[in-house]
Short mmCIF file of C-alpha atoms in Angstrom, two decimals:
data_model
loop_
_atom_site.label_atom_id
_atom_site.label_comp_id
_atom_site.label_asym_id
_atom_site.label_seq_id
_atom_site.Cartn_x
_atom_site.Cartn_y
_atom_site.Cartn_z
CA UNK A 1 99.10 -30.07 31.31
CA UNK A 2 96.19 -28.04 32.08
CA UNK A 3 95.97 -24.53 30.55
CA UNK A 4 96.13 -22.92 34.80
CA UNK A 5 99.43 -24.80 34.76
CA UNK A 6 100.44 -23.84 31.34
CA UNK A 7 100.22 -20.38 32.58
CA UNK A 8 102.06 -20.45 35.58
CA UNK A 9 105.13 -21.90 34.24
CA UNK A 10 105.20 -18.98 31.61
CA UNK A 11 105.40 -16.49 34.04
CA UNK A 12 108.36 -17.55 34.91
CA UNK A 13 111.55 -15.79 33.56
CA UNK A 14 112.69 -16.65 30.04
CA UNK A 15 115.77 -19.48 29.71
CA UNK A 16 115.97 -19.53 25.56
CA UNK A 17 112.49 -18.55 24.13
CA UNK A 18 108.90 -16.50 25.01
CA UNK A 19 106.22 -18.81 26.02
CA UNK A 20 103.24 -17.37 25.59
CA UNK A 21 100.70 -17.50 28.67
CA UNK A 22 97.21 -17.91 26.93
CA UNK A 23 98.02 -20.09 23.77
CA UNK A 24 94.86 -22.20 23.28
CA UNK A 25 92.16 -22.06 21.14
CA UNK A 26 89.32 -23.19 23.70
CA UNK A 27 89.55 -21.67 27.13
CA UNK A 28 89.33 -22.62 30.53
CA UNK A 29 92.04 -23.11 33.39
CA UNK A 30 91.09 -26.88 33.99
CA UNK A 31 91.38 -27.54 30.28
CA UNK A 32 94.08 -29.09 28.70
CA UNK A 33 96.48 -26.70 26.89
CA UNK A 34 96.82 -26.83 23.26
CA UNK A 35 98.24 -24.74 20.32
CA UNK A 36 101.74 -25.13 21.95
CA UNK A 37 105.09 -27.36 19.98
CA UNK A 38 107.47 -28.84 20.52
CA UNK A 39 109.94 -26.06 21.03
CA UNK A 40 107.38 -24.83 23.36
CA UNK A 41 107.17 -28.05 25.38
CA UNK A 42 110.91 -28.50 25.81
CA UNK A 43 110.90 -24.54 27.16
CA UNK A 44 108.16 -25.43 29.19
CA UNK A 45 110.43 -28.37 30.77
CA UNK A 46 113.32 -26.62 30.99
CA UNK A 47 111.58 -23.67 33.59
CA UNK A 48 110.11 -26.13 35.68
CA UNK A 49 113.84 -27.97 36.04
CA UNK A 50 115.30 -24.88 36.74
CA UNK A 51 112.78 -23.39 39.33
CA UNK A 52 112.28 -26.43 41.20
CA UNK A 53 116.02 -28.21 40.82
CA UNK A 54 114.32 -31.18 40.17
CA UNK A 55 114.26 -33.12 36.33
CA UNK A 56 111.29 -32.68 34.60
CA UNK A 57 111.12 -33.56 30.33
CA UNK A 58 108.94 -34.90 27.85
CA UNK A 59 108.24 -38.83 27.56
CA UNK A 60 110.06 -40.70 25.60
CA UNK A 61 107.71 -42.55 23.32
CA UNK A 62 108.21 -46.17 25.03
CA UNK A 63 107.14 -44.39 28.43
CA UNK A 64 104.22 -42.84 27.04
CA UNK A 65 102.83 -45.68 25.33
CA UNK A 66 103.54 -47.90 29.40
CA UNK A 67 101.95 -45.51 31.01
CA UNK A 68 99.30 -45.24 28.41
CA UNK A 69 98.50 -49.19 28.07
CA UNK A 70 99.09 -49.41 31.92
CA UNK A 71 100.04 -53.34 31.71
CA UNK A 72 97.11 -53.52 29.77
CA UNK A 73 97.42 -55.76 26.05
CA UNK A 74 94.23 -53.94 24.61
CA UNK A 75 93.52 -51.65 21.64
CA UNK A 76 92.85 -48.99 24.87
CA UNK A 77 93.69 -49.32 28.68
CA UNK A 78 90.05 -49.48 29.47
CA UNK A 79 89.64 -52.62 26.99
CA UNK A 80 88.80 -53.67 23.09
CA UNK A 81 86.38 -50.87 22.50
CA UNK A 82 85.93 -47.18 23.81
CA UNK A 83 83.16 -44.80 24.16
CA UNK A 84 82.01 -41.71 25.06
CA UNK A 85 82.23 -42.65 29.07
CA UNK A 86 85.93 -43.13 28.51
CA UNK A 87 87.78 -40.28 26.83
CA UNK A 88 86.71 -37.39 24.29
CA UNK A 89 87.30 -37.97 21.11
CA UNK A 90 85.84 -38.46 17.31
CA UNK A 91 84.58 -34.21 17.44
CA UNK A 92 80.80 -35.01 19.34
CA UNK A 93 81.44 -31.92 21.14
CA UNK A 94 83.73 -30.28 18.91
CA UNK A 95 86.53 -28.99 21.92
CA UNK A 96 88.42 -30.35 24.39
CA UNK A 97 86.74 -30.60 28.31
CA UNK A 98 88.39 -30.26 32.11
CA UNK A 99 91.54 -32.69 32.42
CA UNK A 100 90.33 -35.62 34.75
CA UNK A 101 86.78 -35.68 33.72
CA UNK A 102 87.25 -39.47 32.15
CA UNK A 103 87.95 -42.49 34.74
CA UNK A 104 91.82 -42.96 35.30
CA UNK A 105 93.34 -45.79 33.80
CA UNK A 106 94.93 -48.48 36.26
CA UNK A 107 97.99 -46.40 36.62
CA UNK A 108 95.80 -43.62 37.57
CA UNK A 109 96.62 -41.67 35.00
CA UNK A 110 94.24 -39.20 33.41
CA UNK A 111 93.37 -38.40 29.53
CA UNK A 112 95.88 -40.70 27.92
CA UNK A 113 93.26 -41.21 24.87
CA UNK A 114 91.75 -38.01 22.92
CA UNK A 115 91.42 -34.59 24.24
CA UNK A 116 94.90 -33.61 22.83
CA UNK A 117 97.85 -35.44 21.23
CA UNK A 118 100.69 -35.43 23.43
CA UNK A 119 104.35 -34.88 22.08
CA UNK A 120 107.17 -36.92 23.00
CA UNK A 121 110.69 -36.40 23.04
CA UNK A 122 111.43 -39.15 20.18
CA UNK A 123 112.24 -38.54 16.58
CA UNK A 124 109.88 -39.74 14.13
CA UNK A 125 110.56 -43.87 12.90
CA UNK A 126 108.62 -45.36 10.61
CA UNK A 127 108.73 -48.83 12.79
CA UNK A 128 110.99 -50.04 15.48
CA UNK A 129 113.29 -51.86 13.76
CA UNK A 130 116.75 -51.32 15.68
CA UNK A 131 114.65 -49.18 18.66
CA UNK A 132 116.38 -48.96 22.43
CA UNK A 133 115.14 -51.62 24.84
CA UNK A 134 115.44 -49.36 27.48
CA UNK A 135 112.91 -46.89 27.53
CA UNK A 136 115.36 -44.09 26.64
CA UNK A 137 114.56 -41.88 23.97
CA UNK A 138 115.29 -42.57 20.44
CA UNK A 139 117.76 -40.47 18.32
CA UNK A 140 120.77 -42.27 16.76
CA UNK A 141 122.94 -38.63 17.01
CA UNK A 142 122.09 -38.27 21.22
CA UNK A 143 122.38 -42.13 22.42
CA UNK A 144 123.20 -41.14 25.92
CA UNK A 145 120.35 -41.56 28.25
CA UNK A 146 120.64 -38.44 30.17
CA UNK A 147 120.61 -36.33 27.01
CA UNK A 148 116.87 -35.16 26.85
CA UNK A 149 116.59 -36.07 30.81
CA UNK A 150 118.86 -32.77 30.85
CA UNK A 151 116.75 -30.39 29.14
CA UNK A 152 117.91 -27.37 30.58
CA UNK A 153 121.70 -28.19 29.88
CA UNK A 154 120.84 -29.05 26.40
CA UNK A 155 118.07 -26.38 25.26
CA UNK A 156 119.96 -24.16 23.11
CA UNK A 157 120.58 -27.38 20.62
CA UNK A 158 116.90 -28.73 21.59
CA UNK A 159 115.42 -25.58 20.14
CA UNK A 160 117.75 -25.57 16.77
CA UNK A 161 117.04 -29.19 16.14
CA UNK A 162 114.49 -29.30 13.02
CA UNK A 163 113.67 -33.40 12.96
CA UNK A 164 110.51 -34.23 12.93
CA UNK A 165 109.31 -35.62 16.45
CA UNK A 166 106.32 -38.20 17.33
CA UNK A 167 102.61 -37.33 19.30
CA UNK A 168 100.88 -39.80 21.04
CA UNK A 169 96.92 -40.25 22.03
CA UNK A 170 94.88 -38.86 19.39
CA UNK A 171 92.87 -35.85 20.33
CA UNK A 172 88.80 -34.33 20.56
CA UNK A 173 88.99 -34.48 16.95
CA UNK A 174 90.50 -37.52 16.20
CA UNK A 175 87.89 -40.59 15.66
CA UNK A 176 88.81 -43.50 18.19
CA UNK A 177 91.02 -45.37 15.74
CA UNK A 178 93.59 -42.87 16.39
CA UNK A 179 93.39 -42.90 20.20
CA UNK A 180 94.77 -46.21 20.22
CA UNK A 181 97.17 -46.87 23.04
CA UNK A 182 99.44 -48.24 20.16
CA UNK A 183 98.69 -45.05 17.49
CA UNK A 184 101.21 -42.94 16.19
CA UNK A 185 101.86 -39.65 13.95
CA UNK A 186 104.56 -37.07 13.65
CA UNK A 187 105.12 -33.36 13.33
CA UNK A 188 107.65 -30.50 12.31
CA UNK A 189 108.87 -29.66 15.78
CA UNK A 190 107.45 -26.10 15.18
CA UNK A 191 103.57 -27.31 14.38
CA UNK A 192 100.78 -26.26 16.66
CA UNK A 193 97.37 -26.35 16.60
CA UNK A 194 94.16 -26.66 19.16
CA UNK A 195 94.41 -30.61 19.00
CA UNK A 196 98.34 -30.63 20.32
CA UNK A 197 98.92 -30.23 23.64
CA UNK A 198 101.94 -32.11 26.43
CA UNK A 199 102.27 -34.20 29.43
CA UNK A 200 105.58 -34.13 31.34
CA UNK A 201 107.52 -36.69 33.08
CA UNK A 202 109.48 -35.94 36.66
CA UNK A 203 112.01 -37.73 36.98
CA UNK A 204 112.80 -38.22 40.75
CA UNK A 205 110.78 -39.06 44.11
CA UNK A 206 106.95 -37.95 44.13
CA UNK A 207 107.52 -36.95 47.65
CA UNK A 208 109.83 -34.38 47.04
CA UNK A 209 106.09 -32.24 44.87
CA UNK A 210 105.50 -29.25 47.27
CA UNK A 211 102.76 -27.57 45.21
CA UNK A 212 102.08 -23.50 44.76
CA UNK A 213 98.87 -22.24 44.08
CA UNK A 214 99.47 -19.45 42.01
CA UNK A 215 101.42 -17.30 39.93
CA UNK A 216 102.46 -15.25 42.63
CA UNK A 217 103.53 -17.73 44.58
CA UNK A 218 106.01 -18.45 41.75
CA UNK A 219 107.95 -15.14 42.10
CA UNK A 220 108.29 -15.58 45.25
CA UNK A 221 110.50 -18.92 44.72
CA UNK A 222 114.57 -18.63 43.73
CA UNK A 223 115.56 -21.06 41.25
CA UNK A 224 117.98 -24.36 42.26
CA UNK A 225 117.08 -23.28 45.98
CA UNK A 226 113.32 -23.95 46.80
CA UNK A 227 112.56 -27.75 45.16
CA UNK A 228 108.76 -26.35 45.11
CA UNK A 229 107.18 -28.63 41.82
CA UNK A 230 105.39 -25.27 40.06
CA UNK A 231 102.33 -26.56 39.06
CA UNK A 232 98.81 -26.88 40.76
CA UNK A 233 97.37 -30.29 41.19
CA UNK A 234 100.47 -32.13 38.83
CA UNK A 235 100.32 -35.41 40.60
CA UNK A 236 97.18 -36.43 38.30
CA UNK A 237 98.72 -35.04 34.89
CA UNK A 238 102.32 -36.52 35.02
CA UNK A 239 104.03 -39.62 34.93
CA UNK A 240 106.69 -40.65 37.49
CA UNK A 241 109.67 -42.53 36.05
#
């Protein structure tokens, strides 16, 4: 999620807590936003459900890591080794650059290694002993599918749950090691810093993206009744599932 899209969600009316509109560190509009949580992100997903009517949520940690790898079985989708051509990473430039200035991988998905680490809906496991099969998310007290594919409906317990939730990706700082399509760490829900940043998943039929250009064009919308997909140029920063 790019900082210009970051910003035109939060102008949107509060559901449960303040987002603020210019939280990262380094700034740009095409950059990738950062110094946001997980509390954030979930807020975040929440406005964009309820603006558009549509179902939009954090991966769960088995969908980031397929649309990551991109039906590829190497350390990184773009093979056994990556470099400066492929992704920014291991601090050379010491800050994050525009989303989409690295190749795509084969999914044509952009940024999936470095720039920022990406939370996902999933607690934090140690291994996968006893994980789902099915993609959902994993959280032995919410085993129903549709639980964090509902985030508006559930955000008042989203934002008063304290586990400890995974990131994905590794980030500018991060040395390529830990921007492995298979690397892992976790966080307090409420840490932030200028290497953590999101990606969001719709949920639902690409064709029904109708994209605004602008904050202004957001107050012009009425939630549940214009399915208008708030945010500028998404199709290259999400996943469809």
């Amino acid at each position: 999620i790019t900082q210009e899209q970051w910003r035109i969600v939060a102008s949107m009316d509060k559901i449960s807590q303040d987002l603020n509109p210019n939280p990262s560190y380094f700034h740009g509009d095409k950059l990738p936003v950062e110094q946001v949580n997980w509390y954030d992100a979930i807020e975040f997903c929440a406005r964009i459900s309820r603006y558009t009517g549509l179902k939009y949520r954090l991966p769960s940690e088995a969908e980031w890591e397929y649309a990551c790898r991109a039906k590829t079985k190497t350390p990184y989708s773009c093979g056994t080794i990556i470099g400066s051509k492929n992704a920014r990473f291991g601090d050379s430039q010491g800050r994050t650059v525009s989303v989409g200035n690295y190749p795509a991988n084969k999914f044509g998905i952009y940024d999936m290694h470095g720039q920022v680490w990406e939370w996902c809906a999933d607690l934090w496991h140690d291994d996968y002993e006893n994980a789902p099969n099915d993609c959902r998310v994993w959280d032995e007290d919410h085993q129903d599918i549709n639980y964090y594919r509902n985030i508006e409906e559930n955000l008042v317990e989203l934002l008063n749950d304290d586990r400890w939730r995974v990131l994905r990706g590794g980030s500018w700082g991060d040395d390529n090691d830990r921007c492995r399509s298979a690397f892992r760490i976790d966080q307090s829900p409420d840490a932030s810093g200028n290497t953590l940043g999101l990606r969001v998943v719709f949920s639902g039929n690409p064709k029904d993206l109708v994209l605004p250009t602008s904050e202004q064009e957001v107050s012009t919308l009425e939630p549940q009744k214009n399915q208008t997909a708030i945010l500028k140029r998404l199709n290259s920063t999400i996943s469809y599932k």
